[in-house]
PDB file of C-alpha atoms and ligand atoms in Angstrom:
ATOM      1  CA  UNK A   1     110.935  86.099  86.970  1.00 94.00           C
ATOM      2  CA  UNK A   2     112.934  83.289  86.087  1.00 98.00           C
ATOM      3  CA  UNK A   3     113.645  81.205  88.899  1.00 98.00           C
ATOM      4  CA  UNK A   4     116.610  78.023  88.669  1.00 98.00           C
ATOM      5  CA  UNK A   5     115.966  75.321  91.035  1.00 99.00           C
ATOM      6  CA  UNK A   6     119.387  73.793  91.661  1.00 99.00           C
ATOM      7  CA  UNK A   7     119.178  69.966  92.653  1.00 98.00           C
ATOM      8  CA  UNK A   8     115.531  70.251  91.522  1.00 98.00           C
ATOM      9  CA  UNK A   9     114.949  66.210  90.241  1.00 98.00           C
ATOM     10  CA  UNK A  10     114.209  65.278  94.000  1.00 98.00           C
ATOM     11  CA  UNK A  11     111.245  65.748  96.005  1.00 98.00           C
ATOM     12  CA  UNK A  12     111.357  69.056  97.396  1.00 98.00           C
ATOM     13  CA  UNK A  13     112.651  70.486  93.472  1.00 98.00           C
ATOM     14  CA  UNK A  14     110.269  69.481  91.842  1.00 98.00           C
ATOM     15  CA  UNK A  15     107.257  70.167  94.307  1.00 98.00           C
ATOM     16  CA  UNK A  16     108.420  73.562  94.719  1.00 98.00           C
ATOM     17  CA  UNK A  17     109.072  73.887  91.009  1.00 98.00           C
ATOM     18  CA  UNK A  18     106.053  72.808  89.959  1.00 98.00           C
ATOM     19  CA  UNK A  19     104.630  74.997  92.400  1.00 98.00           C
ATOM     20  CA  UNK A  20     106.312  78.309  90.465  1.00 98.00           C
ATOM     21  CA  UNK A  21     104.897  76.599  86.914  1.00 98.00           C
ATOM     22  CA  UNK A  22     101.081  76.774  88.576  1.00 98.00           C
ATOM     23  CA  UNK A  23     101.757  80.562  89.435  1.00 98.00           C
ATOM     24  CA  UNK A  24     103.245  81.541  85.900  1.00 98.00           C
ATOM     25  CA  UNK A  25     106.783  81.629  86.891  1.00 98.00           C
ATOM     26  CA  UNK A  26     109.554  80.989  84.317  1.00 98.00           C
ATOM     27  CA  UNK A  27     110.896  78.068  85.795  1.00 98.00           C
ATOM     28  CA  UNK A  28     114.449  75.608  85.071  1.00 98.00           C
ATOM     29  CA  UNK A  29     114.855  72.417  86.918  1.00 98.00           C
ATOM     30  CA  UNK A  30     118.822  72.252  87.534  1.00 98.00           C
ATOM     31  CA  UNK A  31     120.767  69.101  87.967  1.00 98.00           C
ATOM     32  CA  UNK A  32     124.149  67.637  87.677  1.00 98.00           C
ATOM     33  CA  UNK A  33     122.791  65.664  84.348  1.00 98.00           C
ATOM     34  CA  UNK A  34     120.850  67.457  81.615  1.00 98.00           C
ATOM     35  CA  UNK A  35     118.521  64.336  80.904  1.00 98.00           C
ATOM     36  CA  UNK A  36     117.711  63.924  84.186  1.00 98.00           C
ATOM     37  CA  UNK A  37     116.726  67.526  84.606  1.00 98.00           C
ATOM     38  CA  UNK A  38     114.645  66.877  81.159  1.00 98.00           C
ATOM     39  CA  UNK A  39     113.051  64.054  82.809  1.00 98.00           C
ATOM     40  CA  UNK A  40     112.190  65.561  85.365  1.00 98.00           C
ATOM     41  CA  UNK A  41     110.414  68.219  82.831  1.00 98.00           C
ATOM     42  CA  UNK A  42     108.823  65.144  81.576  1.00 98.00           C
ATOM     43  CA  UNK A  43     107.239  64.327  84.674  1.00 98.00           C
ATOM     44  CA  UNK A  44     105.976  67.416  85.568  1.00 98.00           C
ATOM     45  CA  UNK A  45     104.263  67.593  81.840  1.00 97.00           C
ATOM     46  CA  UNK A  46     102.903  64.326  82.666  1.00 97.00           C
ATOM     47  CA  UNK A  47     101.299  65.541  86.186  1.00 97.00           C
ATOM     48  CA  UNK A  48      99.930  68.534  85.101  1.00 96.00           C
ATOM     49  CA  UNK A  49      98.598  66.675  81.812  1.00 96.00           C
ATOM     50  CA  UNK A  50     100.204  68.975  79.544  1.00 95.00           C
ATOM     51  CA  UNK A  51     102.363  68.441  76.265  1.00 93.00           C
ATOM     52  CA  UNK A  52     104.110  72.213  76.274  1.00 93.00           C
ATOM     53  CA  UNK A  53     104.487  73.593  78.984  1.00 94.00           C
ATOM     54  CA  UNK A  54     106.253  77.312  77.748  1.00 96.00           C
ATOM     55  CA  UNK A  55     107.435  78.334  81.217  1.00 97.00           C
ATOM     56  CA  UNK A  56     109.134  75.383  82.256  1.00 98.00           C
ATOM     57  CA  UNK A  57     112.995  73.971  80.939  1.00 98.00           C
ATOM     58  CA  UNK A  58     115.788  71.997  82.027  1.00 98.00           C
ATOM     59  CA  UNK A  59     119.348  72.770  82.010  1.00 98.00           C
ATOM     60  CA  UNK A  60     122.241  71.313  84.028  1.00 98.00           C
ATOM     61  CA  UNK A  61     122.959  73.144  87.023  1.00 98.00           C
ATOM     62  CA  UNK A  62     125.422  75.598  86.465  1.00 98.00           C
ATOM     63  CA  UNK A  63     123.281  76.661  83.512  1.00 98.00           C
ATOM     64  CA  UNK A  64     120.674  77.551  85.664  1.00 98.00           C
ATOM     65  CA  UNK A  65     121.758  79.593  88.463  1.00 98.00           C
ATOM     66  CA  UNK A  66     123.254  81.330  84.619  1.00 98.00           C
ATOM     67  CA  UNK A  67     119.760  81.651  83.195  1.00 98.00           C
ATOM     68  CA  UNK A  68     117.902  82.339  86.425  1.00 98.00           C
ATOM     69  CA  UNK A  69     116.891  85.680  88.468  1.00 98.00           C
ATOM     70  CA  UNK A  70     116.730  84.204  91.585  1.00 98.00           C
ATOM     71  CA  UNK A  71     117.667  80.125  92.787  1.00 99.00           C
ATOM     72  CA  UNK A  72     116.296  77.855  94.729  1.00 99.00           C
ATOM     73  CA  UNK A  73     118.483  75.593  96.289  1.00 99.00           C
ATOM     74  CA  UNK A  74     117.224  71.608  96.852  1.00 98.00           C
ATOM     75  CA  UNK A  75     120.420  68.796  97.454  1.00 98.00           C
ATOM     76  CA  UNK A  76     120.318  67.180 100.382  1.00 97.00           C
ATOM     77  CA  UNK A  77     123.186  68.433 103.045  1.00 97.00           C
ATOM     78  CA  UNK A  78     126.206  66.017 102.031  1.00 96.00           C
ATOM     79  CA  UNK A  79     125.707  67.864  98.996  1.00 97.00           C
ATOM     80  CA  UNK A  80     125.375  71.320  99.438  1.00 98.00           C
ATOM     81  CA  UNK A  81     129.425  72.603  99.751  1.00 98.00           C
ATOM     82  CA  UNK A  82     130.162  71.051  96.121  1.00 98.00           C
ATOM     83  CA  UNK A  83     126.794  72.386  94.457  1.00 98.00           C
ATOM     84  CA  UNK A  84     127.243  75.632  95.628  1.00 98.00           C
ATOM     85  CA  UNK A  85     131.059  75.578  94.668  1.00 98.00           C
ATOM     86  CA  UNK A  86     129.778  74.487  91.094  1.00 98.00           C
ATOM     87  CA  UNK A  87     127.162  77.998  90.736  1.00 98.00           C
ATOM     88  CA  UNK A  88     129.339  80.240  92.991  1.00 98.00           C
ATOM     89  CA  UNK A  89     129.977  82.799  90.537  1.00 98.00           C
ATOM     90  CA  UNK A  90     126.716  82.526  88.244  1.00 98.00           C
ATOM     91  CA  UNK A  91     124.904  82.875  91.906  1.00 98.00           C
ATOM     92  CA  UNK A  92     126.843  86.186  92.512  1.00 98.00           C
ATOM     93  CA  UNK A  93     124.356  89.176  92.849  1.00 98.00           C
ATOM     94  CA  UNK A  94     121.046  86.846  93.435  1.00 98.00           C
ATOM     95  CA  UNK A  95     119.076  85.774  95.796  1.00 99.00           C
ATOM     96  CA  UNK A  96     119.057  81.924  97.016  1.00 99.00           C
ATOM     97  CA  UNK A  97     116.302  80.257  98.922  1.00 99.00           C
ATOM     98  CA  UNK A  98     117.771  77.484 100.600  1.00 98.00           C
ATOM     99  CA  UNK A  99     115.563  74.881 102.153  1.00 98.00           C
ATOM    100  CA  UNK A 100     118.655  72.536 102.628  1.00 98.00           C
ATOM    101  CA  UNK A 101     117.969  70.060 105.850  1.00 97.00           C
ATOM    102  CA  UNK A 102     120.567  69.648 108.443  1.00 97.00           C
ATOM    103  CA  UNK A 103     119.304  66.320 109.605  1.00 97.00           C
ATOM    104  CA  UNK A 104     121.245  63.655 110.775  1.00 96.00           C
ATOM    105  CA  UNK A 105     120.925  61.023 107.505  1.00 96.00           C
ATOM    106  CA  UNK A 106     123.652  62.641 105.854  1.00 95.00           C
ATOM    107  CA  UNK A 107     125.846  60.774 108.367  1.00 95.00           C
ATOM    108  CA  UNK A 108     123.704  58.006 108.402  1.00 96.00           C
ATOM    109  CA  UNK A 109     121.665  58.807 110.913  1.00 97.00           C
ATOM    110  CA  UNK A 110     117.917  59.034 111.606  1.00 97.00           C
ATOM    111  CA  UNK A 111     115.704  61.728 109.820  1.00 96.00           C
ATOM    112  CA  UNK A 112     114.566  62.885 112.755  1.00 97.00           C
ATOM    113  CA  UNK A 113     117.462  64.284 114.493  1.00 97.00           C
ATOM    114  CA  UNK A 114     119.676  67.212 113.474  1.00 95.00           C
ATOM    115  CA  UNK A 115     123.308  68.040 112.921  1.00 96.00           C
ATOM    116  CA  UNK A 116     124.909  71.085 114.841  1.00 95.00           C
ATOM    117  CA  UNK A 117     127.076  72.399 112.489  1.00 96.00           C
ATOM    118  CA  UNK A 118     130.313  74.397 113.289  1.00 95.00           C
ATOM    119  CA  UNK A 119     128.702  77.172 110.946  1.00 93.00           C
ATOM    120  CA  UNK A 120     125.413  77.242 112.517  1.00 97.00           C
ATOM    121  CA  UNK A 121     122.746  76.786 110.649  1.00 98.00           C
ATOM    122  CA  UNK A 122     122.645  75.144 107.060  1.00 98.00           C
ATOM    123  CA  UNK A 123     121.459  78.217 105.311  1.00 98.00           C
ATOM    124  CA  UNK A 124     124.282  80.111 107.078  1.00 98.00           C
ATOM    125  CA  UNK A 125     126.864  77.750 105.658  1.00 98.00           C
ATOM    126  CA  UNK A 126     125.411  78.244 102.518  1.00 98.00           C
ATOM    127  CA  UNK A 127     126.019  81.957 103.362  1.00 98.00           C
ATOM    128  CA  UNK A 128     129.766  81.330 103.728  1.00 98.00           C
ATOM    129  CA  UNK A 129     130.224  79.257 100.685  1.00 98.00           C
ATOM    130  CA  UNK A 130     128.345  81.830  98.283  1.00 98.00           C
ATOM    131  CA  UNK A 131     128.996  85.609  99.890  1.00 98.00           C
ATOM    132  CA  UNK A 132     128.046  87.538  97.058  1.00 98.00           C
ATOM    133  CA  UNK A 133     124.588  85.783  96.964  1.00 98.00           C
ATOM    134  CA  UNK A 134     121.798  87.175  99.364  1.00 98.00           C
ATOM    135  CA  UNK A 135     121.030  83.658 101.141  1.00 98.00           C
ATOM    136  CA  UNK A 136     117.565  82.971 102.087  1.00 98.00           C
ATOM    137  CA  UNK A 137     116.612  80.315 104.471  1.00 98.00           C
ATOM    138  CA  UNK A 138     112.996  78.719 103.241  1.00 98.00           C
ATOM    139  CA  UNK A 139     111.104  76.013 102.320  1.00 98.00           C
ATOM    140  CA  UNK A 140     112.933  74.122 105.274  1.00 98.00           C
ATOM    141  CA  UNK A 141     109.054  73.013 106.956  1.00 97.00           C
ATOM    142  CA  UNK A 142     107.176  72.456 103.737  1.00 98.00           C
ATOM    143  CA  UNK A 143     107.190  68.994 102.762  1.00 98.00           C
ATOM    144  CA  UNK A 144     107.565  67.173  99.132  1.00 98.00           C
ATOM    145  CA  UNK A 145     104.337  65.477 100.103  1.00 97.00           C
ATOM    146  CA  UNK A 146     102.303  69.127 100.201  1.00 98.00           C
ATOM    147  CA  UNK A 147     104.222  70.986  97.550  1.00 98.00           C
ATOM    148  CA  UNK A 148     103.908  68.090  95.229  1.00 98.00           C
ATOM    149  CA  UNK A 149      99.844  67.608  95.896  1.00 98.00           C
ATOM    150  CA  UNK A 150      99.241  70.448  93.423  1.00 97.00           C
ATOM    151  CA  UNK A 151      95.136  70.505  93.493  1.00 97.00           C
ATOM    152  CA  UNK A 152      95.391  71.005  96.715  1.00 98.00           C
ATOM    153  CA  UNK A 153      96.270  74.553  99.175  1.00 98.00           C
ATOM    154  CA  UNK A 154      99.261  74.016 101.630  1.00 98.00           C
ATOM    155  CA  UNK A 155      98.224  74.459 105.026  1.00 96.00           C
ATOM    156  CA  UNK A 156     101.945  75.256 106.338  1.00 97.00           C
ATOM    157  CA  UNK A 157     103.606  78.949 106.917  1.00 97.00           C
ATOM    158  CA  UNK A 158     106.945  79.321 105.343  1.00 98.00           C
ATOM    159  CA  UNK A 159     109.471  80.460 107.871  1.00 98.00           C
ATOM    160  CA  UNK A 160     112.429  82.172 106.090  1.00 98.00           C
ATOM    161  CA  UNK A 161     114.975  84.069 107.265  1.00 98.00           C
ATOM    162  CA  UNK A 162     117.846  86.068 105.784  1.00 98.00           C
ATOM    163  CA  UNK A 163     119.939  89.377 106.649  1.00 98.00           C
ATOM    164  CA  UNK A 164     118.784  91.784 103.506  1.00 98.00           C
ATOM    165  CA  UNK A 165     115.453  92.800 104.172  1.00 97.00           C
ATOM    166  CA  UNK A 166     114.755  93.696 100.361  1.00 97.00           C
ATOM    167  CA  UNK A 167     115.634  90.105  99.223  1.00 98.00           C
ATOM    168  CA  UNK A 168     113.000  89.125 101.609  1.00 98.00           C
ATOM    169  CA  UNK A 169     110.344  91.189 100.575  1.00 97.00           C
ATOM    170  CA  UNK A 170     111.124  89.607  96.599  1.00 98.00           C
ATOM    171  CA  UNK A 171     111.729  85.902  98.202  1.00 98.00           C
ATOM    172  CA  UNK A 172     108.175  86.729 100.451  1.00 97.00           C
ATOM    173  CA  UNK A 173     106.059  87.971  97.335  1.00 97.00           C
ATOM    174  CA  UNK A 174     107.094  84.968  95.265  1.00 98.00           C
ATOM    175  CA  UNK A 175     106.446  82.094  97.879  1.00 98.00           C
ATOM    176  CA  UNK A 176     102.765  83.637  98.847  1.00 97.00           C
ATOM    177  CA  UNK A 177     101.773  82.801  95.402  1.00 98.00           C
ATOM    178  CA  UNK A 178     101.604  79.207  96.299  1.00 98.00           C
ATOM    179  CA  UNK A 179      97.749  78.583  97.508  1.00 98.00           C
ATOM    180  CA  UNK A 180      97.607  78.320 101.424  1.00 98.00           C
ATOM    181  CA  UNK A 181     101.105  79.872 102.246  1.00 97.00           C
ATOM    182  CA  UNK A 182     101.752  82.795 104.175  1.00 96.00           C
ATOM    183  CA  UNK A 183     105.244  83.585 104.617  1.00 97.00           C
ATOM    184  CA  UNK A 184     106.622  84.400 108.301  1.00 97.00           C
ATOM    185  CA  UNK A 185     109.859  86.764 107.895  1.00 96.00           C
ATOM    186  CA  UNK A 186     111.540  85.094 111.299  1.00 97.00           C
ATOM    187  CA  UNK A 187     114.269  87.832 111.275  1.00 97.00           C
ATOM    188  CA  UNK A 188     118.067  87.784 110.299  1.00 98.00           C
ATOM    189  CA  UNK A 189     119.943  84.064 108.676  1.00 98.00           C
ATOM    190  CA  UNK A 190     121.139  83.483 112.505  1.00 98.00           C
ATOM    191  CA  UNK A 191     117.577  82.332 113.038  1.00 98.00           C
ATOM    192  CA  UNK A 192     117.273  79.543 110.373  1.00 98.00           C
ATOM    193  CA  UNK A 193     119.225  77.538 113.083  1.00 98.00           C
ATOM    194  CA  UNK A 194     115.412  77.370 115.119  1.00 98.00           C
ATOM    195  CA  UNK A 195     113.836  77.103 111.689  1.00 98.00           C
ATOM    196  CA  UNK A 196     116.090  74.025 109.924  1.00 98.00           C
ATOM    197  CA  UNK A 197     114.870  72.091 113.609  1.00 97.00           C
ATOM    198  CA  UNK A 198     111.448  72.097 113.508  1.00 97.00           C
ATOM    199  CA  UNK A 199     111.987  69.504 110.155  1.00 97.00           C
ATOM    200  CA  UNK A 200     112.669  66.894 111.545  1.00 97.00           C
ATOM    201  CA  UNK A 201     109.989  67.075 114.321  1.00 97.00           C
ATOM    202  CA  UNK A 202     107.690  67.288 111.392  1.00 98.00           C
ATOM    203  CA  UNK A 203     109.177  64.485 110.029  1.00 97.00           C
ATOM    204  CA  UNK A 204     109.062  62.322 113.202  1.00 97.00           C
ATOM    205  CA  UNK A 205     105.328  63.419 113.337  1.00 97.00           C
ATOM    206  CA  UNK A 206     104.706  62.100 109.900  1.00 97.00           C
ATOM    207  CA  UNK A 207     106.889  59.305 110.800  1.00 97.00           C
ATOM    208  CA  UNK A 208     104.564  58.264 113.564  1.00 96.00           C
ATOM    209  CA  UNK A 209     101.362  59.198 111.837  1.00 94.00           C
ATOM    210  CA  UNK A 210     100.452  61.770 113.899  1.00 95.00           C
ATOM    211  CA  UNK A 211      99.855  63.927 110.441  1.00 95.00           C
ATOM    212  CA  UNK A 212     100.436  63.435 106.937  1.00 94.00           C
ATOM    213  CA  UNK A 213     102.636  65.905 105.243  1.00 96.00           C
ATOM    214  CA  UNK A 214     103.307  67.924 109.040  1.00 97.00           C
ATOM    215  CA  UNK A 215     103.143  71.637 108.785  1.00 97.00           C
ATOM    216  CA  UNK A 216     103.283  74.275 110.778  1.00 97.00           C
ATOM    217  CA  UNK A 217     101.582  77.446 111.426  1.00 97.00           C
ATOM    218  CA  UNK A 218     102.088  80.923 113.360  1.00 96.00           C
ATOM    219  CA  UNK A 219      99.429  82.588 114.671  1.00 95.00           C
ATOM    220  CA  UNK A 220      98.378  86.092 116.249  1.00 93.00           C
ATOM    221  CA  UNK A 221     100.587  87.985 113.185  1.00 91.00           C
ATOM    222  CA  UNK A 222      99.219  91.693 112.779  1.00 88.00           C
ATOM    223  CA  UNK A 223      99.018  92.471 109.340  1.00 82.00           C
ATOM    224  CA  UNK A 224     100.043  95.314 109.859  1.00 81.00           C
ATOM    225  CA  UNK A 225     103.227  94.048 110.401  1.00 77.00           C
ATOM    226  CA  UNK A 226     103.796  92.109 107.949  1.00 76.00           C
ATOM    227  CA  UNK A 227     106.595  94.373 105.209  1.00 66.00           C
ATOM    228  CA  UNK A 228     105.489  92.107 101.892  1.00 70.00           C
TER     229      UNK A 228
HETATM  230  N1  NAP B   1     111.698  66.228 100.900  1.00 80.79           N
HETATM  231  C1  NAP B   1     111.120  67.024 101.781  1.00 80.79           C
HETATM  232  O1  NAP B   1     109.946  66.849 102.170  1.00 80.79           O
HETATM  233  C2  NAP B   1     111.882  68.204 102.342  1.00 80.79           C
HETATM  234  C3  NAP B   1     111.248  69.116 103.188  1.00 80.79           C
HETATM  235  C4  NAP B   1     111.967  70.211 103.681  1.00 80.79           C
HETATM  236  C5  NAP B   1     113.316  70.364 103.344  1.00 80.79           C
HETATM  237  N2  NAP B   1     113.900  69.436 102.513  1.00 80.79           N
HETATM  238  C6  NAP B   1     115.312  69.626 102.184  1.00 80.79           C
HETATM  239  O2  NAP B   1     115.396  69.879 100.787  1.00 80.79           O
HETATM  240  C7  NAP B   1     116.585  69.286 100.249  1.00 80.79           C
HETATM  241  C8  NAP B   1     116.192  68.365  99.085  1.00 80.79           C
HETATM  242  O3  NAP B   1     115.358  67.343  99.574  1.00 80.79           O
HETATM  243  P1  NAP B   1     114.937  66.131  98.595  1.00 80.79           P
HETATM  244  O4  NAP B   1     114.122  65.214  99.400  1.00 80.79           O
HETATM  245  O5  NAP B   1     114.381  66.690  97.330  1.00 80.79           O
HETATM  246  O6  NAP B   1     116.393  65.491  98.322  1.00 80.79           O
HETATM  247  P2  NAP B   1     116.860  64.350  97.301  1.00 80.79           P
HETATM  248  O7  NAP B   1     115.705  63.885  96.502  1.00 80.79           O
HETATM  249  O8  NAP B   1     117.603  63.337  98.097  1.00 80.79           O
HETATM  250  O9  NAP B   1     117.924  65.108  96.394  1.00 80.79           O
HETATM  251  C9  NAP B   1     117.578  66.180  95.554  1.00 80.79           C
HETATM  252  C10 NAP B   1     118.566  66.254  94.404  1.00 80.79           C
HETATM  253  O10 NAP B   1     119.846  66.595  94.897  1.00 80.79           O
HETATM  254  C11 NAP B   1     120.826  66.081  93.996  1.00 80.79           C
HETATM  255  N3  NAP B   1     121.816  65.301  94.736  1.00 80.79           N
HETATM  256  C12 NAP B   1     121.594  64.235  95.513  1.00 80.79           C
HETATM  257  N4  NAP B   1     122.753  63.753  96.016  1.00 80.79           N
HETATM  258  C13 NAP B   1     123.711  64.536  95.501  1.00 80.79           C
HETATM  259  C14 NAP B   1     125.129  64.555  95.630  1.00 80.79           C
HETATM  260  N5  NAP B   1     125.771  63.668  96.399  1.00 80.79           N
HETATM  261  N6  NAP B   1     125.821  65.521  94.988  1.00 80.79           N
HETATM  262  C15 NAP B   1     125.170  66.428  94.226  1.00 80.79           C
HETATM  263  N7  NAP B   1     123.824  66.457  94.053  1.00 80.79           N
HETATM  264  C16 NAP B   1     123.114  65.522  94.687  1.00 80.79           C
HETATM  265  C17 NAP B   1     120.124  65.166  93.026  1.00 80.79           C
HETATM  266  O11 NAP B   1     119.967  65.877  91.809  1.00 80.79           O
HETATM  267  P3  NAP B   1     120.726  65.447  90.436  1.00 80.79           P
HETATM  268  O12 NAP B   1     121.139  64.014  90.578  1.00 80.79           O
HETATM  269  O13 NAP B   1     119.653  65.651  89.437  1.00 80.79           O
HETATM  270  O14 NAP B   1     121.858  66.384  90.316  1.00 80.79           O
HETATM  271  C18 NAP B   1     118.790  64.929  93.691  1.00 80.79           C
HETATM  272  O15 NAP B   1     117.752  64.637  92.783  1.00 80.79           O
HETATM  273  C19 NAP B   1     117.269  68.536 101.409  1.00 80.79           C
HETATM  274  O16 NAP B   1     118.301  69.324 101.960  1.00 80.79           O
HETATM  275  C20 NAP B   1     116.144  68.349 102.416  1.00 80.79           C
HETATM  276  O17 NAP B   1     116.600  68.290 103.761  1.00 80.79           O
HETATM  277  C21 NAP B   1     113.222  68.380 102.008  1.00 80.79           C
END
């Protein structure tokens, strides 16, 4: 599958990227500048201590979400409404995991409080601003710090949540390929407004070192259960 990663030069984009490289997924780092998105390339090559790396190119954003089966969304919040606007119609028909943050920086405030926002959660403003995409809240409580220690399993559950159940299953069989990860369907988008808050108590709990690189994890799941 080839999977775009829109705003994926920061932290989170290129952890989770790099992530999707390790598990033989065809991935493109997106970003508003070609060179940076090749840089960031660069840096991956240079982590993983390889020259050519075949499954993994960089295209400017709107190229991307073009090229790609299925996006991954990575700006932070103030950025979200004009990065969306700018892959609207190449996004039609896919399916976007958004791990944008609601927290409170992107008014200047502190990382570890959150925004209420009018629409509810962030994934379900995403939701709004893309309605022919199938929007997928994810990634939120994984940090940079995990995804981006590559050698090493994450010990964090991926909450998502989303309203079409077979984008889930696709979004839930992709992220389980990352070592450590088991993927927690939390039920329709409406419920990414629980899952977008626990950030930024993982954050404070870094903050304080508590942990490094907070997770989180959900326990007594029947297997059974589980529809990936
Ligand atoms: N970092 C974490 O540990 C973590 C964990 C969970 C969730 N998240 C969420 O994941 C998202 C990305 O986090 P991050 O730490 O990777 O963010 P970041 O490094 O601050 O930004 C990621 C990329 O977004 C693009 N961007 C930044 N400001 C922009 C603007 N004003 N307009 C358009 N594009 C802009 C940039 O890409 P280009 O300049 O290349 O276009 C930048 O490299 C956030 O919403 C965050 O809350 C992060």
């Amino acid at each position: 599958m080839k999977i775009g990663v829109i705003g994926g030069t920061g932290g989170q984009g290129l952890g989770i990227a790099i992530r999707f490289v390790q598990a033989g997924e065809n991935v493109i780092i997106g970003s508003r500048s070609l060179e940076k998105a090749q840089n960031a390339v660069d840096k991956i090559k240079e982590l993983l201590e390889e020259e050519e790396i075949s499954n993994l190119s960089a295209a400017e954003n709107t190229d991307a979400a073009e090229k790609a089966d299925l996006l991954v969304l990575t700006v932070p919040l103030a950025a979200q409404r004009a990065t969306l606007q700018s892959i609207k119609y190449a996004a039609a028909g896919k399916i976007l995991l958004d791990a944008t943050g609601p927290l409170e920086t992107a008014i200047g405030g502190l990382p570890t409080r959150c925004l209420y926002l009018p629409d509810g959660a962030a994934s379900e403003r995403s939701q709004k601003i893309i309605p022919d995409t199938n929007v997928i809240c994810a990634f939120n409580n994984i940090s940079s710090g995990a995804l981006m220690d590559f050698n090493e399993q994450i010990d964090c559950d991926c909450l998502i949540a989303g309203d079409d159940q077979q984008s889930k299953i696709v979004a839930a069989k992709l992220i389980e390929q990352i070592p450590g990860v088991q993927v927690v369907d939390c039920g329709p988008l409406e419920r990414a407004q629980i899952i977008e808050k626990i950030t930024p108590l993982l954050i404070g709990l870094n903050i304080k070192k508590i942990c490094k690189d907070a997770g989180i994890r959900i326990t007594g799941i029947d297997p059974e259960c589980k529809p990936f």
